[in-house]
Coordinates of C-alpha atoms and ligand atoms in Angstrom, one line a residue:
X19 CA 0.0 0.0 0.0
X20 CA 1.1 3.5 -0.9
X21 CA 1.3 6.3 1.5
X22 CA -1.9 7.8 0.6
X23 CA -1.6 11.8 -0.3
X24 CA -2.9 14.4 2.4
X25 CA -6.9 15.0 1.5
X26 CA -7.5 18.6 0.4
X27 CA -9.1 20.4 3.8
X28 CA -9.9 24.2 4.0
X29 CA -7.7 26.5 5.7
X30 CA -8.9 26.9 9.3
X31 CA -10.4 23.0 9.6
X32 CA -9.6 21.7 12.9
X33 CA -8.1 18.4 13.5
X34 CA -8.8 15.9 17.0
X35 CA -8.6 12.6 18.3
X36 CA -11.6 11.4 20.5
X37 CA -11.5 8.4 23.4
X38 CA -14.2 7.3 26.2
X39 CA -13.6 7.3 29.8
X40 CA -15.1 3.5 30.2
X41 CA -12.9 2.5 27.2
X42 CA -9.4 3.8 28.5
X43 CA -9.6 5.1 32.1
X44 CA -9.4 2.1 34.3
X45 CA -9.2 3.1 37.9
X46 CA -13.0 2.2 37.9
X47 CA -13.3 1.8 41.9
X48 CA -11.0 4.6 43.3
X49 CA -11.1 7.5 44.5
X50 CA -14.5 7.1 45.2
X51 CA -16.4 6.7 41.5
X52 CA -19.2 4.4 41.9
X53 CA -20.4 1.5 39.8
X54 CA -21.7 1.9 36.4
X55 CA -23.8 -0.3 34.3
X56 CA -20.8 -1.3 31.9
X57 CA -18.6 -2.1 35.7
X58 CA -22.3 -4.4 36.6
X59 CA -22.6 -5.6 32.9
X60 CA -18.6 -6.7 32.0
X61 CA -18.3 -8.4 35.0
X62 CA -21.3 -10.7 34.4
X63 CA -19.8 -13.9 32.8
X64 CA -20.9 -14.4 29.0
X65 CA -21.3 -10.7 27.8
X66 CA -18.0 -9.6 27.0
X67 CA -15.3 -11.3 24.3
X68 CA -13.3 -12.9 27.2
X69 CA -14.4 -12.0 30.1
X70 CA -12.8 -8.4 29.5
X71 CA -13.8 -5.5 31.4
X72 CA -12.5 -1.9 31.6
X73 CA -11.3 -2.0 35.6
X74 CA -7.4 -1.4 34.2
X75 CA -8.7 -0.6 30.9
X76 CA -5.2 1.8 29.4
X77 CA -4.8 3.1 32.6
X78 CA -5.1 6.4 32.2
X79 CA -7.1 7.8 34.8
X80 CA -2.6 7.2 36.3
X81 CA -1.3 8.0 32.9
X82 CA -2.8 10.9 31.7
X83 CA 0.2 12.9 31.6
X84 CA 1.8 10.5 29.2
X85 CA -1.6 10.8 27.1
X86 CA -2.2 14.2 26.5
X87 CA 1.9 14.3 26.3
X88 CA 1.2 11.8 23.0
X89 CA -1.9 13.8 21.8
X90 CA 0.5 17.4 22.0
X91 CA 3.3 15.5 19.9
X92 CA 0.2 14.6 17.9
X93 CA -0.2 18.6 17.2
X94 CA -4.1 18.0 17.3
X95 CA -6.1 20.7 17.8
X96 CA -8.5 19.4 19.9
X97 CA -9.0 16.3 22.0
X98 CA -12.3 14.6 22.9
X99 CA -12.7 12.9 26.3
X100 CA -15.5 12.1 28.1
X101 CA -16.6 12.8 31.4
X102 CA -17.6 9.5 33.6
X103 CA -20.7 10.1 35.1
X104 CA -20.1 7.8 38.1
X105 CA -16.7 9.3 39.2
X106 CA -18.4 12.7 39.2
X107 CA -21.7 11.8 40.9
X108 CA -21.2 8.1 42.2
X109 CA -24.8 7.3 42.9
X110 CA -26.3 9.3 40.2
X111 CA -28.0 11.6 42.1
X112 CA -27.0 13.1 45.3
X113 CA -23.2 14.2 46.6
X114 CA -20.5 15.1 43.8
X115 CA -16.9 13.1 44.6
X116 CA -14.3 15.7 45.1
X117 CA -11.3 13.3 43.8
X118 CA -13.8 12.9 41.0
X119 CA -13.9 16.6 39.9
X120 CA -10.2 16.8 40.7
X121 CA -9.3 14.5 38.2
X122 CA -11.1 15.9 35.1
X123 CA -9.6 19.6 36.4
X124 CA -6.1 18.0 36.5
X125 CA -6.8 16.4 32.9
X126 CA -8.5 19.5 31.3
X127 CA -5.7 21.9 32.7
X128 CA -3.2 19.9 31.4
X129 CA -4.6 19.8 27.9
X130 CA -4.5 23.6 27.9
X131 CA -1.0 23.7 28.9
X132 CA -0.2 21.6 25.7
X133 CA -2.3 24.1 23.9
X134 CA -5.1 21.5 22.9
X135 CA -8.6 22.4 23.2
X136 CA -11.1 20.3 25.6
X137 CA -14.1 18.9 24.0
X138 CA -16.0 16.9 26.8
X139 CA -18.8 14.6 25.9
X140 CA -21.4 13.7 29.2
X141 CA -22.9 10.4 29.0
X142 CA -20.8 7.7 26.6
X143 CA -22.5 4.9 28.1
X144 CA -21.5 4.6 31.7
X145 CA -24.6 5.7 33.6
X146 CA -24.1 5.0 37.5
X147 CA -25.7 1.3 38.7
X148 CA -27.6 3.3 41.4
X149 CA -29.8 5.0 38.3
X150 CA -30.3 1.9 36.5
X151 CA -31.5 0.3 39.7
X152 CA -34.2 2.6 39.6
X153 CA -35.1 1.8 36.2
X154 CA -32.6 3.3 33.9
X155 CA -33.2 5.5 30.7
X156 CA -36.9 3.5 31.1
X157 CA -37.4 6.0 33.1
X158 CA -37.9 10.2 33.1
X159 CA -36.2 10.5 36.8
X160 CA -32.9 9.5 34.8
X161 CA -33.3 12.4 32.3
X162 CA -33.4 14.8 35.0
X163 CA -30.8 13.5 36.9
X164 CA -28.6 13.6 33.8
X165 CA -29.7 17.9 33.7
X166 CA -28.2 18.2 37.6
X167 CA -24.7 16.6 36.6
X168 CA -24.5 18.5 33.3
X169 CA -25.0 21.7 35.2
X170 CA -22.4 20.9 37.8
X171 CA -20.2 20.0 35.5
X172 CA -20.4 22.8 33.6
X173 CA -19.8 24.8 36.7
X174 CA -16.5 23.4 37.4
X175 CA -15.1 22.7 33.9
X176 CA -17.5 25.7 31.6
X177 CA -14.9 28.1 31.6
X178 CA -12.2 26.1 30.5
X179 CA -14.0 23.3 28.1
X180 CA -14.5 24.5 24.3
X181 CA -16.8 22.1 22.9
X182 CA -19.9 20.4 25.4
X183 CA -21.6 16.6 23.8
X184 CA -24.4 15.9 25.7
X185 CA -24.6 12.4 24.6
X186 CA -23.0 10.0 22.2
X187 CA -24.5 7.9 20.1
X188 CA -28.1 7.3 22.2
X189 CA -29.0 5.0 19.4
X190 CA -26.7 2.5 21.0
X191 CA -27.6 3.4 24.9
X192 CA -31.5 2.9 23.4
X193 CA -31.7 -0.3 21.7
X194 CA -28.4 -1.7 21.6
X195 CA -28.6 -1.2 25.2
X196 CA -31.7 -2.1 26.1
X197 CA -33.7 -4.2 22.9
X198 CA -30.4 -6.2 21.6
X199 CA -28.7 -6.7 25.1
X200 CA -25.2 -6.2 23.1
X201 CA -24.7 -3.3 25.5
X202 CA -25.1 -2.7 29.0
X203 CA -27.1 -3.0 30.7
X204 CA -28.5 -5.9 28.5
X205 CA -32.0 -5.5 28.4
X206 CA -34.2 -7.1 25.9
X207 CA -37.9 -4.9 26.3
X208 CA -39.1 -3.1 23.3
X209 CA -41.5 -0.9 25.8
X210 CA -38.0 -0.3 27.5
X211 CA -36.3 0.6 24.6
X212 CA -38.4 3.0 23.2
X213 CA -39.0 4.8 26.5
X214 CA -35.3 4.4 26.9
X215 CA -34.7 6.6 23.3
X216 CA -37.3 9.6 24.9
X217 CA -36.0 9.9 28.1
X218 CA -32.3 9.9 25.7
X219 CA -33.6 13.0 23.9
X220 CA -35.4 14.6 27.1
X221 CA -31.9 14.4 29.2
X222 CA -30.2 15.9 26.1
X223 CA -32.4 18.8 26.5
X224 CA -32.4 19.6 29.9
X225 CA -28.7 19.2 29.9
X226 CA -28.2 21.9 27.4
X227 CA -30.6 24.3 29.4
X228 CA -28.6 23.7 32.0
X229 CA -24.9 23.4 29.8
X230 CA -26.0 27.1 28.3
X231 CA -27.6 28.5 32.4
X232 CA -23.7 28.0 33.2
X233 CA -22.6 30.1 30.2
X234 CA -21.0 26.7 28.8
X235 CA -19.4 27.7 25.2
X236 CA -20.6 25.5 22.4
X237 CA -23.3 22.7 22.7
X238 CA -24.5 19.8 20.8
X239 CA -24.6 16.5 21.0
X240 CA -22.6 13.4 19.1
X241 CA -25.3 10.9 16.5
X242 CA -24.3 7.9 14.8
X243 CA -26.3 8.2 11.8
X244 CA -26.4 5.6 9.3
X245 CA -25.9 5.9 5.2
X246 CA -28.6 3.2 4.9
X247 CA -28.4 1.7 1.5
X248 CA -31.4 -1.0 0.3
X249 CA -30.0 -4.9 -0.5
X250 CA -32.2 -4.3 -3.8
X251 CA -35.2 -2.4 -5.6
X252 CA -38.0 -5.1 -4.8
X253 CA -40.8 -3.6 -2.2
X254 CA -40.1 -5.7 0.6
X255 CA -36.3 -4.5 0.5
X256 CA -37.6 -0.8 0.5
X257 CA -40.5 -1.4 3.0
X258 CA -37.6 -2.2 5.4
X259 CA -35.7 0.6 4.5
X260 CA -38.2 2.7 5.9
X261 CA -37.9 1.5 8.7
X262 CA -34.4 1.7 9.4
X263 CA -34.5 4.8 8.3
X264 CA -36.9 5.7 11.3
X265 CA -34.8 3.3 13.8
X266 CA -31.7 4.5 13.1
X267 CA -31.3 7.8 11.6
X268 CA -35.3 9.9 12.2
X269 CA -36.1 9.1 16.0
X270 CA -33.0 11.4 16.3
X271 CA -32.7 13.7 13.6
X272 CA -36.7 14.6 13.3
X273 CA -37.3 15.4 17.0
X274 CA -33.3 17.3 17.1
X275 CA -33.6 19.3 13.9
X276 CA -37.0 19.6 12.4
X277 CA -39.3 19.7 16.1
X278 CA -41.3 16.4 15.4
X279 CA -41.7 13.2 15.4
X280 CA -40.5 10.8 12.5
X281 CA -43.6 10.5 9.9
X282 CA -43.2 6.8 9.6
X283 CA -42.6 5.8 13.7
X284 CA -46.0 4.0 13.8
X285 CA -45.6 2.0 10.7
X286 CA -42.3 1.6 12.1
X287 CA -43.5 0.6 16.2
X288 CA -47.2 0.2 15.3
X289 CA -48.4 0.2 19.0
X290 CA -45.6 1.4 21.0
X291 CA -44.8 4.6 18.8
X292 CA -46.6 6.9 21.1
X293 CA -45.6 5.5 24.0
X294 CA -47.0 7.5 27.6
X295 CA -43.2 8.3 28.3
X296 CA -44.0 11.4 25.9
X297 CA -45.3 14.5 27.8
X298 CA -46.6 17.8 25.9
X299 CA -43.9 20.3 25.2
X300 CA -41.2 17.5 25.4
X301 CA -40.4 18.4 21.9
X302 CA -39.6 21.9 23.1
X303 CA -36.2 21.4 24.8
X304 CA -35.4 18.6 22.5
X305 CA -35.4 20.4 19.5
X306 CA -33.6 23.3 20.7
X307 CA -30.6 25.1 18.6
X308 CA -27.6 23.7 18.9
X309 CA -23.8 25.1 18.1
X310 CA -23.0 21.7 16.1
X311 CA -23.9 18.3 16.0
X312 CA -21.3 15.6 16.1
X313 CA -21.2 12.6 13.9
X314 CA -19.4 9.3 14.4
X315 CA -19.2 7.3 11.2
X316 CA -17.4 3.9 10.1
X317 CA -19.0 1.9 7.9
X318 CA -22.7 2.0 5.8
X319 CA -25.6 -0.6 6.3
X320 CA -27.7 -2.3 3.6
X321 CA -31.0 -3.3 4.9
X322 CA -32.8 -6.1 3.4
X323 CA -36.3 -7.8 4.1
X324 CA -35.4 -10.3 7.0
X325 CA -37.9 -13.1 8.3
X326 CA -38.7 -11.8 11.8
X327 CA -36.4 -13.9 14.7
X328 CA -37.9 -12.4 17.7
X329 CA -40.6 -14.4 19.6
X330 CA -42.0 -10.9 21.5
X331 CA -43.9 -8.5 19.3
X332 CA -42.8 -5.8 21.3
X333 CA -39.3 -6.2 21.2
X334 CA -39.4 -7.3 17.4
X335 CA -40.6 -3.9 16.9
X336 CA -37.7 -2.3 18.8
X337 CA -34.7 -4.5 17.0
X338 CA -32.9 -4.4 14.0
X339 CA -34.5 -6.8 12.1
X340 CA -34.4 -6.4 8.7
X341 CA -30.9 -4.9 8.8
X342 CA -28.2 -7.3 7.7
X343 CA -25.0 -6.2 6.8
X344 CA -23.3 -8.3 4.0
X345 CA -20.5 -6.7 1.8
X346 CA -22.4 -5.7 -1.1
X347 CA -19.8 -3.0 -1.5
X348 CA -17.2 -5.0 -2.5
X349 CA -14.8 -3.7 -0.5
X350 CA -11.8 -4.5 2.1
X351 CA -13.6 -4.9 5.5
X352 CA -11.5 -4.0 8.9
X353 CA -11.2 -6.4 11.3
X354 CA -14.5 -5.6 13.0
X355 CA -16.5 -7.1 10.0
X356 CA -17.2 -3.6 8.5
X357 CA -16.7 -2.7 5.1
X358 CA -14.7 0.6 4.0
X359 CA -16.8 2.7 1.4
X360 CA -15.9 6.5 1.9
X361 CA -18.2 8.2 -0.6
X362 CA -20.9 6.6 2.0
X363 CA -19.7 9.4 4.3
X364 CA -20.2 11.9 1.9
X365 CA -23.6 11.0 0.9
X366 CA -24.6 10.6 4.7
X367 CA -23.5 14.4 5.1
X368 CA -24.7 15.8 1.9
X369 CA -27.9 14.3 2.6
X370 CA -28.2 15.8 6.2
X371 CA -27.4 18.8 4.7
X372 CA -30.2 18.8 2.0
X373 CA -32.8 17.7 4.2
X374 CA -32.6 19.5 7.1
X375 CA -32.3 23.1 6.3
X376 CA -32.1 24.1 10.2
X377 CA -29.1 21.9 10.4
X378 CA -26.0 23.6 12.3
X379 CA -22.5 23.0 11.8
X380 CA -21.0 19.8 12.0
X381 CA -17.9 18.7 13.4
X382 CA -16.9 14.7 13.0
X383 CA -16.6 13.2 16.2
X384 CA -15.6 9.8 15.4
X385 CA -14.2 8.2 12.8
X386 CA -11.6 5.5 12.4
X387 CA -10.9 1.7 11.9
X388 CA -9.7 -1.0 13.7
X389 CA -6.9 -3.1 12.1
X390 CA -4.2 -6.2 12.1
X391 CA -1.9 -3.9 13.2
X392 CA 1.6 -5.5 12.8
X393 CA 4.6 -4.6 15.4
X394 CA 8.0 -5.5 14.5
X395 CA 11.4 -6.3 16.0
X396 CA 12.8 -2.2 15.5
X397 CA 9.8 -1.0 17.4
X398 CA 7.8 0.3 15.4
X399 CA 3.9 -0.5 14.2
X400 CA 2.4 -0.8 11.1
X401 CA -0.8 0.1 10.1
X402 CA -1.2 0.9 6.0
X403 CA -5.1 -0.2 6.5
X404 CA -5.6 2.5 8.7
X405 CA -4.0 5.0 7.2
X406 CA -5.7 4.5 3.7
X407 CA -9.1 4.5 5.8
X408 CA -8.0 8.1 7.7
X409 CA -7.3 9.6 4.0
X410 CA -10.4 8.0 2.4
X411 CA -12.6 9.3 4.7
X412 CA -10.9 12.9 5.4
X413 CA -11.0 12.8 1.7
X414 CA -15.0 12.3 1.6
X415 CA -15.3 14.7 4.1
X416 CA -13.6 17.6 1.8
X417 CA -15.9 15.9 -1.0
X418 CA -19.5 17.1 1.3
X419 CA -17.5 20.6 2.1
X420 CA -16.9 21.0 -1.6
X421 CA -20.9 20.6 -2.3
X422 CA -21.8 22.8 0.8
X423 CA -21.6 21.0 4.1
X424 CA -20.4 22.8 6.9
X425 CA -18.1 20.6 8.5
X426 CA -15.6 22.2 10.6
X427 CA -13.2 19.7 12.1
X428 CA -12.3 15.7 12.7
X429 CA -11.4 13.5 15.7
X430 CA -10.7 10.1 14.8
X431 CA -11.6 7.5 16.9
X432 CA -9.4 6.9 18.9
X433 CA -5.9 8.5 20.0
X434 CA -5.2 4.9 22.0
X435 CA -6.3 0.8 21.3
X436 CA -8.9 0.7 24.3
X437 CA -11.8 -1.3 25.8
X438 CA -13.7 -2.1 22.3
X439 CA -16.7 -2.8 24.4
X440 CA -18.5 -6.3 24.0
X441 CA -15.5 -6.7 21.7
X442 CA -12.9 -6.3 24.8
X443 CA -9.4 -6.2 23.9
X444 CA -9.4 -7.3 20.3
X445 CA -10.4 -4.8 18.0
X446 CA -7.7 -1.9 18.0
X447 CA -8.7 1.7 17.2
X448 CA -5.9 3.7 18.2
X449 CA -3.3 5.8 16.5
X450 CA -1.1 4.4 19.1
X451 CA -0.6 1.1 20.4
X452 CA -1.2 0.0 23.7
X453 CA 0.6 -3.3 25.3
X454 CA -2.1 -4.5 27.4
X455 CA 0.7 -6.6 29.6
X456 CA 2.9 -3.5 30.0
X457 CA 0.6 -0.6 29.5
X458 CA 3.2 1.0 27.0
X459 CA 2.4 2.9 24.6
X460 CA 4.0 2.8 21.2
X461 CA 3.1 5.5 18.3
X462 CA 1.8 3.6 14.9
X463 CA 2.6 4.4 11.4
X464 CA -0.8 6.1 11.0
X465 CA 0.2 8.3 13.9
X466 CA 2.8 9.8 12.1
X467 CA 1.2 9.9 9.0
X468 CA -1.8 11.9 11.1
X469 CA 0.9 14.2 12.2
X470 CA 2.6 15.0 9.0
X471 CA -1.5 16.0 7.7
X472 CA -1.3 18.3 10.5
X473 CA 1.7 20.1 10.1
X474 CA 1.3 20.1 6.5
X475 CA -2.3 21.4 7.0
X476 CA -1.2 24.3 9.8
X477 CA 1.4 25.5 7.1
X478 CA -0.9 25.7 4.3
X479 CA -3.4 27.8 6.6
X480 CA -0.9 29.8 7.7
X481 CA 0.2 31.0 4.3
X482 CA -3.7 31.7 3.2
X483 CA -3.5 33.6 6.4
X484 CA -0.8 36.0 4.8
Ligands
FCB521 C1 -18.7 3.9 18.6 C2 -18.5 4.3 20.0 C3 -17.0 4.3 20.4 C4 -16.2 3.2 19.8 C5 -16.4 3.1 18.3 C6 -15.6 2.1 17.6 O1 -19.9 3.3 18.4 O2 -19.0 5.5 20.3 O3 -17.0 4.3 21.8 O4 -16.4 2.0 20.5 O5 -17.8 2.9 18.1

């Protein structure tokens, strides 16, 4: 494979790289954080690749110095982190953990010293156990609970974080979490699920009531939308389209960006579309403006016609069925299974774009691929498949700013190999390599490729500058 060329980015775009506090902190019962439903969930035998759970994870909650160290080297712009919940507030509700908020001060002042701006993201997936107990996102008590921790997060951290994410990706908290059971906390309820996605949408808007009350700087939230392309023309293939369309992309995008409901939800969820979880002016808050919104992309979905596999009506209505995800593409696939099609990225945002004229600015918050990364004997890691994916896709993302889309910067997912989820250990996202034995850290090829984009990138912006 050739070292791809640098894609062709306008002066001024912004460059990141992105990671989750489940996925890389570690430390998960000191200091005083609490439980979470991933700590409950990856401890229960059978739901994680291994047994693996995210107690050491990378470590860094210890090694943060060495991390943003890697990330200034880097020359990124910006860095995403998130914020765990349950080492903030370790019971969800009720006293805030002093060592908690100490750490994310520590973390966010040293960021700034490496001149790298803070973009902190709320809720990626680790809601305290103590909330879940009580019934979860199933419940409205949750959504309210998630306003008071945003607000007192944004008191300690607002004058100092650029860039606020109320939630990422609440497609998977909703029914990956709580229909499939892939997530935690591995619930299978359709009922669930479905209350689960409001009381998602509800939290996001009380949280950025309460993000902009404490004169937090830019707010939005992070979506992983899909580029949802049908297996074939014939009607049953594009009856199930439609549906995936509402499941995956409209529950989010129709209530965030146009004030309503999807159209198509009760063809979609026949009875449980308008489930009593929905209170009057609920869409108010929801569908408030935002400064961005974030999206995560990897890979696109084709949806075909499926025979139904789920015994329960309910949660048949709340699953994916229907979406399958064969390689009609034709393309390489990374070693999670998904296949690499870039101009899927670029329809995704150029469609966005056309269809929702209210739309605001978009920055990508996650993009990346995991790889067979290979080490060798002079220390050094490489990684051509990943590199090839970063340019492709940066590449697309100039394609949808060439016809119009506001896009305004990139963080790949992720700076560090981490806790892939029900995945574990296997599946390696980072642009750096992490020994799980040792906990070292090792800087792959795509690293330095990233690196040379940004430099490269800073100098030609500099010189338009003149
Ligand atoms: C996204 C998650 C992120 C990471 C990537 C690979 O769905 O937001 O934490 O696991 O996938």
């Amino acid at each position: 494979m050739n070292i791809p060329a640098f894609p062709d980015l306008p002066a001024g775009f912004r460059f990141g790289a992105a990671t989750a506090a489940y996925q890389i902190e570690g430390a998960h019962d000191q200091d005083g954080r609490g439980p979470s439903i991933w700590d409950t969930y990856s401890h229960t035998p059978g739901r994680t690749l291994g047994g693996a759970t995210g107690d050491t994870a990378c470590d860094h909650y210890h090694r943060y110095p060495e991390d943003v160290a890697l990330l200034r080297e880097l020359g990124v712009d910006g860095y995403r982190f998130s914020i765990a919940w349950p080492r903030l507030v370790p019971g969800g509700t009720g006293p805030a953990n002093p060592k908690g908020l100490d750490f994310y001060d520590r973390l966010i002042d040293e960021l700034l010293a490496a001149g790298i701006a803070p973009a902190a993201t709320l809720y990626h997936w680790d809601l305290p156990q103590a909330l879940e107990d009580r019934g979860g996102w199933r419940v409205r008590e949750t959504a309210e609970a998630f306003a008071e921790y945003a607000a007192l997060a944004a008191d300690r951290y607002g004058d100092r974080v650029e860039r606020w994410i109320t939630l990422n990706e609440p497609f998977c908290s909703a029914f990956v979490g709580y229909a499939e059971g892939r997530h935690a906390p591995g619930a299978r309820e359709g009922r669930g699920a479905l209350a689960a996605a409001h009381h998602l949408l509800v939290g996001h808007g009380l949280a950025v009531r309460a993000l902009r009350a404490a004169g937090a700087r830019e707010v939005g939230i992070a979506l992983n939308l899909d580029r949802l392309h049908p297996a074939s023309d014939r009607p049953e293939d594009l009856a199930a389209l439609r549906r995936a369309e509402v499941l995956h992309n409209e529950v989010w995008t129709e209530p965030l960006f146009a004030g309503r409901y999807p159209a198509h939800e009760a063809e979609t969820w026949e009875g449980l579309a308008d489930g009593p979880w929905r209170r009057p002016g609920d869409l108010e808050p929801i569908g408030a403006p935002l400064d961005f919104v974030g999206i995560n992309f990897y890979r696109p979905v084709t949806v075909a016609a499926a025979p139904h596999h789920e015994a329960d009506p309910e949660l048949r209505t709340a699953t994916d069925i229907g979406v399958t995800e064969p390689n009609p593409y034709g393309t390489r696939l990374t070693t999670m299974g998904w296949p690499v099609v870039p101009s899927a990225f670029t329809e995704l945002l150029t469609g966005l774009h056309a269809r929702y004229p209210r739309l605001p600015p978009l920055w990508i918050t996650e993009n990346g691929s995991a790889e067979a990364d290979r080490s060798t004997p002079d220390g050094r890691v490489h990684d051509p498949e990943r590199t090839d994916y970063l340019a492709g896709h940066l590449a697309a993302v100039a394609d949808a700013i060439a016809a119009g889309v506001d896009v305004r910067g990139y963080y790949v997912w992720s700076l560090l190999d981490n806790f892939e989820w029900a995945r574990g250990y296997e599946q390696r996202f980072g642009l750096v390599r992490v020994d799980y034995d040792t906990l070292t850290r090792t800087p792959k090829d795509s690293y330095h490729w990233y690196r040379g984009l940004i430099t490269a990138h800073r100098a030609r912006t500099e010189e338009t500058a003149r």
